[in-house]
Structures are given as structure tokens and as C-alpha cells.
Short mmCIF file of C-alpha atoms in Angstrom, two decimals:
data_model
loop_
_atom_site.label_atom_id
_atom_site.label_comp_id
_atom_site.label_asym_id
_atom_site.label_seq_id
_atom_site.Cartn_x
_atom_site.Cartn_y
_atom_site.Cartn_z
CA UNK A 273 -46.25 -2.22 36.49
CA UNK A 274 -45.75 -3.91 39.86
CA UNK A 275 -47.51 -2.66 42.95
CA UNK A 276 -44.36 -3.46 44.95
CA UNK A 277 -40.74 -3.29 43.85
CA UNK A 278 -38.36 -4.86 46.34
CA UNK A 279 -34.64 -4.41 45.75
CA UNK A 280 -32.11 -6.77 47.31
CA UNK A 281 -28.42 -5.88 47.20
CA UNK A 282 -26.72 -8.41 49.46
CA UNK A 283 -27.86 -11.96 48.81
CA UNK A 284 -27.90 -15.14 50.86
CA UNK A 285 -24.12 -15.29 51.43
CA UNK A 286 -24.38 -12.20 53.65
CA UNK A 287 -26.69 -13.68 56.25
CA UNK A 288 -30.34 -14.42 56.90
CA UNK A 289 -31.54 -10.84 56.36
CA UNK A 290 -31.57 -11.25 52.59
CA UNK A 291 -33.49 -14.50 52.64
CA UNK A 292 -36.07 -13.03 55.05
CA UNK A 293 -36.48 -10.07 52.68
CA UNK A 294 -37.12 -12.42 49.75
CA UNK A 295 -39.56 -14.43 51.88
CA UNK A 296 -41.43 -11.19 52.59
CA UNK A 297 -41.60 -10.58 48.82
CA UNK A 298 -43.14 -14.05 48.33
CA UNK A 299 -45.72 -13.27 51.05
CA UNK A 300 -46.72 -10.11 49.16
CA UNK A 301 -47.25 -12.15 46.00
CA UNK A 302 -49.32 -14.78 47.78
CA UNK A 303 -51.40 -12.01 49.39
CA UNK A 304 -52.42 -10.92 45.91
CA UNK A 305 -50.10 -8.02 45.20
CA UNK A 306 -48.14 -7.70 41.99
CA UNK A 307 -44.55 -7.80 43.17
CA UNK A 308 -41.21 -7.54 41.43
CA UNK A 309 -37.92 -8.41 43.11
CA UNK A 310 -34.81 -6.76 41.70
CA UNK A 311 -31.47 -8.35 42.52
CA UNK A 312 -28.52 -5.93 42.34
CA UNK A 313 -24.87 -6.02 43.39
CA UNK A 314 -23.91 -9.38 44.94
CA UNK A 315 -27.55 -10.43 45.25
CA UNK A 316 -27.45 -11.41 41.56
CA UNK A 317 -25.93 -14.73 42.67
CA UNK A 318 -29.33 -15.57 44.18
CA UNK A 319 -30.75 -15.76 40.63
CA UNK A 320 -28.74 -18.91 39.95
CA UNK A 321 -30.39 -22.34 40.38
CA UNK A 322 -29.83 -23.76 43.86
CA UNK A 323 -28.38 -20.54 45.26
CA UNK A 324 -31.45 -19.41 47.21
CA UNK A 325 -34.56 -21.51 47.72
CA UNK A 326 -36.47 -18.40 48.78
CA UNK A 327 -35.97 -16.81 45.34
CA UNK A 328 -37.26 -19.95 43.64
CA UNK A 329 -40.27 -19.86 46.00
CA UNK A 330 -40.86 -16.21 45.09
CA UNK A 331 -40.92 -16.93 41.35
CA UNK A 332 -42.96 -20.09 41.91
CA UNK A 333 -45.55 -17.97 43.72
CA UNK A 334 -45.88 -15.70 40.69
CA UNK A 335 -43.41 -12.95 41.54
CA UNK A 336 -41.45 -11.20 38.82
CA UNK A 337 -37.69 -11.70 39.24
CA UNK A 338 -35.51 -8.96 37.75
CA UNK A 339 -31.72 -9.15 37.71
CA UNK A 340 -29.42 -6.17 37.19
CA UNK A 341 -27.70 -6.97 33.89
CA UNK A 342 -24.64 -4.83 34.68
CA UNK A 343 -23.96 -6.52 38.04
CA UNK A 344 -24.66 -9.93 36.53
CA UNK A 345 -22.17 -9.48 33.68
CA UNK A 346 -19.57 -7.85 35.96
CA UNK A 347 -19.49 -11.12 37.91
CA UNK A 348 -18.94 -13.12 34.68
CA UNK A 349 -22.19 -15.01 35.07
CA UNK A 350 -23.85 -16.61 32.06
CA UNK A 351 -27.46 -15.64 31.26
CA UNK A 352 -28.33 -19.24 30.38
CA UNK A 353 -27.71 -20.11 34.05
CA UNK A 354 -30.52 -17.87 35.36
CA UNK A 355 -33.46 -19.36 37.20
CA UNK A 356 -36.47 -19.97 34.96
CA UNK A 357 -38.53 -16.80 34.80
CA UNK A 358 -35.68 -14.48 35.81
CA UNK A 359 -35.08 -11.56 33.48
CA UNK A 360 -32.00 -9.39 33.04
CA UNK A 361 -32.84 -5.67 33.11
CA UNK A 362 -30.96 -2.48 32.36
CA UNK A 363 -31.11 0.56 34.61
CA UNK A 364 -33.40 2.53 32.28
CA UNK A 365 -36.13 -0.04 32.91
CA UNK A 366 -35.45 0.08 36.66
CA UNK A 367 -35.67 3.89 36.60
CA UNK A 368 -39.06 3.67 34.90
CA UNK A 369 -40.29 1.28 37.59
CA UNK A 370 -39.00 3.54 40.37
CA UNK A 371 -40.80 6.54 38.91
CA UNK A 372 -44.09 4.77 38.18
CA UNK A 373 -46.91 6.38 40.15
CA UNK A 374 -48.23 4.05 42.86
CA UNK A 375 -45.28 1.68 42.97
CA UNK A 376 -44.07 1.06 46.51
CA UNK A 377 -40.31 0.57 46.66
CA UNK A 378 -38.32 -1.08 49.44
CA UNK A 379 -34.53 -1.43 49.23
CA UNK A 380 -32.58 -3.86 51.40
#
């Protein structure tokens, strides 16, 4: 289980706040923490190649990239277009992460 679970709901099209949040997630990974980043709502677009360099940096640093399957499919996106290492997740898995003792959760 990750030490940190960061949840992004907006994505890069909504301004620099989302990219700064993802950059913070990458800093946590590089500092040695186990960190998962969950993209929900319109942030799922950031899981596509070329959409957000900061997300690619996060995964390249060793972060775990989770993508809300429901939001992803609602936007008619194809799973074979996900960034390498990204994983579609259902809400039951997210609920388990949220309830895991010791996991710190931050939602943006």
C-alpha cells in the first residue's frame, strides 16, 4: 500500500495548479516515499502520452499512476493509449486504499 495517495481531479487543461500538484507527487517519490497518484474526473486526460510531462516524470521517478476506469471510459478513451505504467482502477480498489491504515491522502 502507498504511504501517500494523491488524487487529482482537474488536469493540466485547468491551469498550473494540477501540474504543480503532480510535481509535488514526484518530489514525494524522489524523497523515498511510496506514492500513488490517482487521476479522476477530467484529470484522466493527463494519463495519455504527451498530455502532461509532469505525469510522465512522476511515473519515471517510480510513482504508481492509477486512473479511474469509470471516468476514463466515460470520456471514450482507449486503454491502449495510456502512459506506460498507468493502471485503470475501479472504485473498490480506491476505497481500500483510502481506508488503509497509515495512508496519507491529499485530494486536489
